[in-house]
Amino acid sequence: MTTNHQSTRGEPRVALVTCADLVDLDPDDRLVLAPLKARGISVATVVWDDPDVDWSSFDLVVLRSPWDYALRRDEFVAWAATVPTLVNPADVVRWNTDKRYLAELSAAGVPTVPTSWVAPGERWQPPAETGEYVLKPAVSAGSQDTGRYDLADPDHRDLALAHVRRLSAAGRVTMVQPYLRAVDTEGETALLFLAGPDGLTFSHAIRKGPMLTGPDLGPDGLYKAEEITSRSARPEQLAVAEQTLAAVPGGTRQLLYARVDLIPGPDGEPVLVELELTEPSLFIGYADGAPDRLAAAIATHLGRVINSAS
């Protein structure tokens, strides 16, 4: 379907990028529409792979929910490179959509979940140690194709092998991580950062409850449902988040947003699970003022683009 993106004269135009399964955006993202309108910013919701879109007609293009890209990552990265006003920018998209960035962050001293990698065609055997492990593809979104396996259970070992074979046959790299049991009680903490005049600023935090109940048995939708509540970030969590962001290639001034996902490690100290810079849920409905802060962040980047063009 062709979408008409006729500009409102005199108003800067922003595209919020989504996918065909969420043409009206995720409900959380819709909360930013009114604050943007209040700032005199015209907004269009646009599907990233719609061939009829003229991306040059927008002053700023904001990635929000293009969550169907995981099986077409090369196409998505190539598309991102054609959008000069994209945020977060295309080089960040290329780096962040393959979770092997975790190895780079670990090498830079960021405490991360221990991770091993299984390349397509590589022979893999489950670790000899019993315990629970998480298997997932290095390119994924919404916890798709992700499973939890108790390697003391022979059936789980067989299912883990089948999971890796399934990903390998599709040409996908598999991540193997120990399951951090603190997530069952503490949950996962996501720290949200939004752009300000001087760079990224901490906005709010949320708690995600445990999501993985067992082996992955195949597709179950665009994303897995999450149990979300608001949370206050602790100093040690903020410290790891700042350390993580300091290691982002190219620095953080280029970023509109960042989400740092942490879980307590075996010693109780926070470790990085994922750094979400491409299309993270921002959970702006869980913190007072967050929709307006996101609108302000978009306005900040919009101002930079307009000023650089003038």
mmCIF file of N, CA, C and O in Angstrom, residues 188-192 202 204-208 231 259-262 281 283:
data_model
loop_
_atom_site.group_PDB
_atom_site.id
_atom_site.type_symbol
_atom_site.label_atom_id
_atom_site.label_comp_id
_atom_site.label_asym_id
_atom_site.label_seq_id
_atom_site.Cartn_x
_atom_site.Cartn_y
_atom_site.Cartn_z
ATOM 1 N N GLU A 188 15.328 -8.832 35.528
ATOM 2 C CA GLU A 188 16.301 -8.105 34.704
ATOM 3 C C GLU A 188 16.020 -6.616 34.827
ATOM 4 O O GLU A 188 14.857 -6.199 34.842
ATOM 5 N N THR A 189 17.053 -5.829 34.960
ATOM 6 C CA THR A 189 16.897 -4.379 35.058
ATOM 7 C C THR A 189 17.302 -3.735 33.747
ATOM 8 O O THR A 189 18.412 -3.972 33.250
ATOM 9 N N ALA A 190 16.410 -2.961 33.166
ATOM 10 C CA ALA A 190 16.707 -2.205 31.952
ATOM 11 C C ALA A 190 16.831 -0.735 32.321
ATOM 12 O O ALA A 190 15.913 -0.160 32.913
ATOM 13 N N LEU A 191 17.978 -0.142 32.010
ATOM 14 C CA LEU A 191 18.222 1.265 32.265
ATOM 15 C C LEU A 191 18.096 2.017 30.943
ATOM 16 O O LEU A 191 18.761 1.668 29.950
ATOM 17 N N LEU A 192 17.255 3.045 30.922
ATOM 18 C CA LEU A 192 16.948 3.781 29.699
ATOM 19 C C LEU A 192 17.630 5.143 29.720
ATOM 20 O O LEU A 192 17.517 5.889 30.702
ATOM 21 N N PHE A 202 20.513 9.612 31.787
ATOM 22 C CA PHE A 202 19.652 8.567 32.350
ATOM 23 C C PHE A 202 18.237 9.102 32.522
ATOM 24 O O PHE A 202 18.026 10.195 33.043
ATOM 25 N N HIS A 204 15.119 6.588 33.103
ATOM 26 C CA HIS A 204 14.345 5.772 34.028
ATOM 27 C C HIS A 204 14.792 4.325 33.916
ATOM 28 O O HIS A 204 15.613 3.983 33.062
ATOM 29 N N ALA A 205 14.251 3.494 34.780
ATOM 30 C CA ALA A 205 14.578 2.065 34.770
ATOM 31 C C ALA A 205 13.308 1.263 34.971
ATOM 32 O O ALA A 205 12.319 1.745 35.545
ATOM 33 N N ILE A 206 13.336 0.039 34.463
ATOM 34 C CA ILE A 206 12.217 -0.875 34.673
ATOM 35 C C ILE A 206 12.764 -2.256 35.048
ATOM 36 O O ILE A 206 13.946 -2.546 34.841
ATOM 37 N N ARG A 207 11.878 -3.069 35.590
ATOM 38 C CA ARG A 207 12.201 -4.471 35.878
ATOM 39 C C ARG A 207 11.450 -5.354 34.906
ATOM 40 O O ARG A 207 10.244 -5.186 34.702
ATOM 41 N N LYS A 208 12.159 -6.287 34.298
ATOM 42 C CA LYS A 208 11.526 -7.320 33.480
ATOM 43 C C LYS A 208 11.566 -8.631 34.248
ATOM 44 O O LYS A 208 12.627 -9.040 34.733
ATOM 45 N N ARG A 231 11.134 0.549 38.245
ATOM 46 C CA ARG A 231 12.194 0.198 39.197
ATOM 47 C C ARG A 231 13.132 1.390 39.338
ATOM 48 O O ARG A 231 13.334 2.158 38.400
ATOM 49 N N ARG A 259 19.435 1.470 25.672
ATOM 50 C CA ARG A 259 18.905 0.668 26.782
ATOM 51 C C ARG A 259 19.959 -0.346 27.193
ATOM 52 O O ARG A 259 20.474 -1.087 26.350
ATOM 53 N N VAL A 260 20.274 -0.360 28.467
ATOM 54 C CA VAL A 260 21.297 -1.250 29.010
ATOM 55 C C VAL A 260 20.592 -2.264 29.906
ATOM 56 O O VAL A 260 19.999 -1.902 30.926
ATOM 57 N N ASP A 261 20.649 -3.542 29.522
ATOM 58 C CA ASP A 261 19.955 -4.611 30.247
ATOM 59 C C ASP A 261 20.947 -5.360 31.126
ATOM 60 O O ASP A 261 21.960 -5.883 30.635
ATOM 61 N N LEU A 262 20.646 -5.433 32.425
ATOM 62 C CA LEU A 262 21.553 -6.015 33.410
ATOM 63 C C LEU A 262 20.853 -7.081 34.233
ATOM 64 O O LEU A 262 19.648 -6.988 34.508
ATOM 65 N N SER A 281 12.460 -1.479 22.994
ATOM 66 C CA SER A 281 11.322 -0.933 23.727
ATOM 67 C C SER A 281 11.885 0.024 24.772
ATOM 68 O O SER A 281 12.833 -0.307 25.482
ATOM 69 N N PHE A 283 9.829 1.694 27.093
ATOM 70 C CA PHE A 283 9.006 1.616 28.305
ATOM 71 C C PHE A 283 8.696 2.999 28.874
ATOM 72 O O PHE A 283 8.746 3.208 30.089
#
